[in-house]
Amino acid sequence: MSLLRTILTKFPTISNFQRVPKVYHKVGIQSKRYLGEALTEGTNPRSKKVIGYWLLGCAGMVYGAVAIGGLTRLTESGLSMVNWDLFKTMKPPFNNKEWTEEFEKYKLYPEYKFKGGEEMTLSEFKFIWTMEYLHRMWGRAIGIVFLLPCAYFWAKGRFSPAMKKRMALAGGLLIAQGGIGWWMVKSGLDPSENSNNDVPRVSQYRLATHLGLAFILYSLYLWTGLSHVLTPHDVTAKASFFLL
């Protein structure tokens, strides 16, 4: 019994554990105020909400891009579009002649030879091409949804100095993501990297870079959006739900 009593005295009691969250509560409030208020300084409540929901929408679209990218990889569609152009490739083929021309371009690259050459039909090509096209157009849509409102809010003076830095960073990363995406696809189209005896694949390092940057963008949009939508009191009130 004496040994058991000694062990129990070395550990905090239940009441002590209950006091700990209150300390972290205060720390959480202070850190949230410091970060959140720097981003939203000088912004009226209505604009804060609008900007917050806009950024949360951007976060949702980045999440969707990752999901579509996963489907594109699962269906082995990522190498079907062999050209990259910011504007010209936005127009899809509309007739049989244009589809045939696109298919002929695809036949020049290693993946077509690996998939059986002449066994692939035009209908099968249309499917994989459309999957990759959807992925690229979704990425362009993210650029429009982010950059146009960002330019408007910036011009109207709705951003604090700290927020301007955050948005410049997000914009730079978003533009870089488009280039990294093509850099990744190009590695799978390079005949010197994909011999006829190998399965054509994009570089795993470039793929990891592309995916990792998507996670960074998602986190950046989500964090900044929540900083505008939630107050420090909201954050700690919701966090207390999970405390025992």
Short mmCIF file of C-alpha atoms in Angstrom, two decimals:
data_model
loop_
_atom_site.label_atom_id
_atom_site.label_comp_id
_atom_site.label_asym_id
_atom_site.label_seq_id
_atom_site.Cartn_x
_atom_site.Cartn_y
_atom_site.Cartn_z
CA MET A 1 0.00 0.00 0.00
CA SER A 2 2.79 2.40 0.80
CA LEU A 3 4.35 1.75 -2.59
CA LEU A 4 1.04 2.42 -4.36
CA ARG A 5 0.55 5.63 -2.39
CA THR A 6 4.05 6.81 -3.40
CA ILE A 7 3.37 6.16 -7.10
CA LEU A 8 0.06 8.01 -7.05
CA THR A 9 1.61 11.08 -5.47
CA LYS A 10 4.07 11.34 -8.36
CA PHE A 11 1.27 11.88 -10.90
CA PRO A 12 -1.14 14.83 -11.24
CA THR A 13 -4.59 14.34 -9.84
CA ILE A 14 -7.71 14.53 -12.02
CA SER A 15 -8.37 18.03 -10.76
CA ASN A 16 -4.90 19.10 -11.86
CA PHE A 17 -5.54 17.72 -15.34
CA GLN A 18 -8.70 19.79 -15.50
CA ARG A 19 -6.73 22.94 -14.82
CA VAL A 20 -4.25 22.36 -17.67
CA PRO A 21 -6.65 23.08 -20.57
CA LYS A 22 -7.40 26.49 -19.09
CA VAL A 23 -3.74 27.40 -19.40
CA TYR A 24 -3.62 26.20 -23.00
CA HIS A 25 -6.87 28.06 -23.60
CA LYS A 26 -5.15 31.33 -22.71
CA VAL A 27 -2.08 30.55 -24.78
CA GLY A 28 -4.30 29.61 -27.73
CA ILE A 29 -6.19 32.89 -27.49
CA GLN A 30 -3.00 34.94 -27.38
CA SER A 31 -1.36 33.17 -30.32
CA LYS A 32 -4.58 33.32 -32.35
CA ARG A 33 -4.96 37.02 -31.68
CA TYR A 34 -1.40 37.70 -32.71
CA LEU A 35 -1.65 35.82 -36.01
CA GLY A 36 -5.29 36.50 -36.85
CA GLU A 37 -5.36 40.19 -36.00
CA ALA A 38 -2.24 40.88 -38.08
CA LEU A 39 -3.98 39.42 -41.13
CA THR A 40 -7.32 41.15 -40.55
CA GLU A 41 -6.09 44.47 -39.16
CA GLY A 42 -8.15 47.38 -40.48
CA THR A 43 -10.66 45.13 -42.25
CA ASN A 44 -14.33 45.66 -41.41
CA PRO A 45 -16.32 42.64 -40.14
CA ARG A 46 -18.33 42.19 -43.34
CA SER A 47 -15.23 42.20 -45.55
CA LYS A 48 -13.51 39.78 -43.19
CA LYS A 49 -16.32 37.28 -43.65
CA VAL A 50 -16.39 37.71 -47.43
CA ILE A 51 -12.62 37.27 -47.72
CA GLY A 52 -12.69 34.33 -45.34
CA TYR A 53 -15.37 32.43 -47.24
CA TRP A 54 -13.64 33.20 -50.54
CA LEU A 55 -10.39 31.66 -49.26
CA LEU A 56 -12.21 28.66 -47.83
CA GLY A 57 -13.75 28.19 -51.27
CA CYS A 58 -10.25 28.28 -52.76
CA ALA A 59 -9.15 25.65 -50.23
CA GLY A 60 -12.08 23.47 -51.28
CA MET A 61 -11.13 23.80 -54.94
CA VAL A 62 -7.53 22.79 -54.21
CA TYR A 63 -8.89 19.76 -52.35
CA GLY A 64 -10.97 18.97 -55.42
CA ALA A 65 -7.91 19.32 -57.67
CA VAL A 66 -6.05 16.74 -55.59
CA ALA A 67 -9.02 14.36 -55.85
CA ILE A 68 -9.30 14.83 -59.63
CA GLY A 69 -5.54 14.39 -59.95
CA GLY A 70 -5.84 11.09 -58.10
CA LEU A 71 -8.55 9.91 -60.48
CA THR A 72 -6.43 11.00 -63.42
CA ARG A 73 -3.56 8.89 -62.17
CA LEU A 74 -5.78 5.88 -61.40
CA THR A 75 -7.22 5.96 -64.93
CA GLU A 76 -3.71 6.46 -66.39
CA SER A 77 -4.87 9.62 -68.14
CA GLY A 78 -2.14 12.06 -67.13
CA LEU A 79 0.00 11.69 -70.25
CA SER A 80 -2.82 11.90 -72.80
CA MET A 81 -2.46 15.65 -73.39
CA VAL A 82 0.99 16.03 -74.92
CA ASN A 83 0.93 19.82 -75.32
CA TRP A 84 0.92 22.52 -72.68
CA ASP A 85 -0.25 26.05 -73.39
CA LEU A 86 -2.00 28.36 -70.99
CA PHE A 87 -4.68 29.45 -73.48
CA LYS A 88 -4.59 27.31 -76.63
CA THR A 89 -5.21 24.03 -74.80
CA MET A 90 -8.31 25.45 -73.13
CA LYS A 91 -10.25 24.69 -76.33
CA PRO A 92 -11.10 20.97 -76.52
CA PRO A 93 -11.55 19.07 -79.81
CA PHE A 94 -15.10 19.56 -81.14
CA ASN A 95 -15.22 17.29 -84.17
CA ASN A 96 -13.84 13.99 -85.37
CA LYS A 97 -11.05 15.64 -87.35
CA GLU A 98 -9.74 17.53 -84.30
CA TRP A 99 -9.97 14.39 -82.13
CA THR A 100 -8.03 12.40 -84.73
CA GLU A 101 -5.31 15.07 -84.87
CA GLU A 102 -5.00 14.97 -81.09
CA PHE A 103 -4.86 11.19 -81.14
CA GLU A 104 -2.08 11.22 -83.75
CA LYS A 105 0.00 13.47 -81.50
CA TYR A 106 -0.48 11.04 -78.62
CA LYS A 107 0.71 8.13 -80.79
CA LEU A 108 4.16 9.69 -81.03
CA TYR A 109 4.87 9.22 -77.33
CA PRO A 110 5.91 6.16 -75.29
CA GLU A 111 2.65 5.60 -73.44
CA TYR A 112 0.68 4.84 -76.61
CA LYS A 113 3.20 2.19 -77.65
CA PHE A 114 3.07 0.62 -74.20
CA LYS A 115 -0.73 0.46 -74.10
CA GLY A 116 -0.94 -1.74 -77.14
CA GLY A 117 -0.47 0.61 -80.04
CA GLU A 118 -3.18 0.04 -82.60
CA GLU A 119 -5.45 -1.71 -80.06
CA MET A 120 -6.42 1.60 -78.47
CA THR A 121 -9.55 3.07 -80.04
CA LEU A 122 -10.39 6.71 -80.53
CA SER A 123 -13.21 6.38 -77.97
CA GLU A 124 -10.75 5.10 -75.35
CA PHE A 125 -8.42 7.98 -76.11
CA LYS A 126 -11.25 10.48 -75.76
CA PHE A 127 -11.93 9.20 -72.24
CA ILE A 128 -8.36 9.53 -70.94
CA TRP A 129 -7.89 12.86 -72.73
CA THR A 130 -11.08 14.25 -71.15
CA MET A 131 -9.91 13.20 -67.67
CA GLU A 132 -6.63 15.06 -68.06
CA TYR A 133 -8.41 18.03 -69.65
CA LEU A 134 -10.77 18.24 -66.64
CA HIS A 135 -7.79 18.24 -64.28
CA ARG A 136 -6.05 21.05 -66.16
CA MET A 137 -9.20 23.15 -66.51
CA TRP A 138 -9.91 22.75 -62.80
CA GLY A 139 -6.43 24.10 -62.08
CA ARG A 140 -7.06 27.09 -64.35
CA ALA A 141 -10.40 27.68 -62.61
CA ILE A 142 -8.58 27.85 -59.27
CA GLY A 143 -6.30 30.50 -60.74
CA ILE A 144 -9.27 32.59 -61.88
CA VAL A 145 -11.21 32.15 -58.62
CA PHE A 146 -8.17 33.20 -56.60
CA LEU A 147 -6.43 35.84 -58.69
CA LEU A 148 -9.39 37.98 -59.81
CA PRO A 149 -10.96 38.50 -56.34
CA CYS A 150 -7.47 38.90 -54.88
CA ALA A 151 -6.72 41.75 -57.31
CA TYR A 152 -10.09 43.35 -56.47
CA PHE A 153 -9.64 43.17 -52.69
CA TRP A 154 -6.07 44.42 -53.01
CA ALA A 155 -7.12 47.40 -55.15
CA LYS A 156 -9.95 48.26 -52.74
CA GLY A 157 -7.57 48.31 -49.77
CA ARG A 158 -9.19 45.35 -48.00
CA PHE A 159 -5.86 43.68 -47.21
CA SER A 160 -3.59 44.53 -44.29
CA PRO A 161 0.19 44.59 -44.91
CA ALA A 162 0.50 41.09 -43.45
CA MET A 163 -2.36 39.87 -45.62
CA LYS A 164 -0.75 41.33 -48.76
CA LYS A 165 2.38 39.29 -48.07
CA ARG A 166 0.29 36.17 -47.51
CA MET A 167 -1.66 36.66 -50.74
CA ALA A 168 1.50 37.41 -52.75
CA LEU A 169 2.95 34.15 -51.45
CA ALA A 170 -0.23 32.22 -52.30
CA GLY A 171 -0.35 33.72 -55.79
CA GLY A 172 3.28 32.92 -56.47
CA LEU A 173 2.84 29.32 -55.31
CA LEU A 174 -0.30 28.93 -57.42
CA ILE A 175 1.44 30.13 -60.58
CA ALA A 176 4.43 27.91 -59.82
CA GLN A 177 2.09 24.95 -59.40
CA GLY A 178 0.99 25.21 -63.02
CA GLY A 179 4.57 25.14 -64.26
CA ILE A 180 5.47 22.26 -61.94
CA GLY A 181 2.49 20.31 -63.26
CA TRP A 182 3.78 20.52 -66.83
CA TRP A 183 7.35 19.83 -65.65
CA MET A 184 6.02 16.64 -64.08
CA VAL A 185 4.04 15.55 -67.18
CA LYS A 186 6.99 16.28 -69.44
CA SER A 187 9.09 13.69 -67.58
CA GLY A 188 6.59 11.02 -68.61
CA LEU A 189 6.60 12.11 -72.26
CA ASP A 190 10.38 12.08 -72.62
CA PRO A 191 11.41 9.00 -74.67
CA SER A 192 14.88 9.03 -73.10
CA GLU A 193 13.29 8.54 -69.69
CA ASN A 194 10.78 5.92 -70.86
CA SER A 195 12.10 3.17 -73.08
CA ASN A 196 9.74 0.87 -74.99
CA ASN A 197 10.34 -1.89 -72.45
CA ASP A 198 9.30 0.18 -69.43
CA VAL A 199 5.95 1.43 -68.22
CA PRO A 200 5.87 5.17 -69.02
CA ARG A 201 5.78 7.04 -65.74
CA VAL A 202 6.29 10.60 -64.59
CA SER A 203 9.18 11.26 -62.24
CA GLN A 204 8.15 10.32 -58.70
CA TYR A 205 10.16 13.27 -57.39
CA ARG A 206 8.33 15.74 -59.62
CA LEU A 207 5.02 14.11 -58.69
CA ALA A 208 5.85 14.48 -54.98
CA THR A 209 6.74 18.14 -55.56
CA HIS A 210 3.45 18.75 -57.38
CA LEU A 211 1.38 17.03 -54.69
CA GLY A 212 3.31 18.58 -51.81
CA LEU A 213 2.78 22.08 -53.18
CA ALA A 214 -0.95 21.35 -53.46
CA PHE A 215 -1.03 20.47 -49.75
CA ILE A 216 0.82 23.69 -48.92
CA LEU A 217 -1.67 25.76 -50.93
CA TYR A 218 -4.61 23.98 -49.32
CA SER A 219 -3.24 24.62 -45.82
CA LEU A 220 -2.46 28.25 -46.63
CA TYR A 221 -5.96 28.97 -47.95
CA LEU A 222 -7.64 27.08 -45.11
CA TRP A 223 -5.60 28.69 -42.35
CA THR A 224 -5.99 32.21 -43.73
CA GLY A 225 -9.70 31.72 -44.44
CA LEU A 226 -10.42 30.48 -40.92
CA SER A 227 -8.44 33.42 -39.51
CA HIS A 228 -10.97 35.72 -41.17
CA VAL A 229 -14.13 33.77 -40.41
CA LEU A 230 -13.47 32.76 -36.80
CA THR A 231 -12.64 34.98 -33.85
CA PRO A 232 -10.25 33.85 -31.07
CA HIS A 233 -13.30 33.25 -28.87
CA ASP A 234 -14.85 31.02 -31.55
CA VAL A 235 -11.69 28.95 -31.80
CA THR A 236 -11.33 28.34 -28.08
CA ALA A 237 -15.05 27.72 -27.64
CA LYS A 238 -14.98 25.02 -30.30
CA ALA A 239 -11.73 23.58 -28.94
CA SER A 240 -13.25 23.23 -25.45
CA PHE A 241 -15.71 20.70 -26.88
CA PHE A 242 -12.84 18.24 -27.26
CA LEU A 243 -11.44 18.77 -23.76
CA LEU A 244 -12.23 16.21 -21.08
#
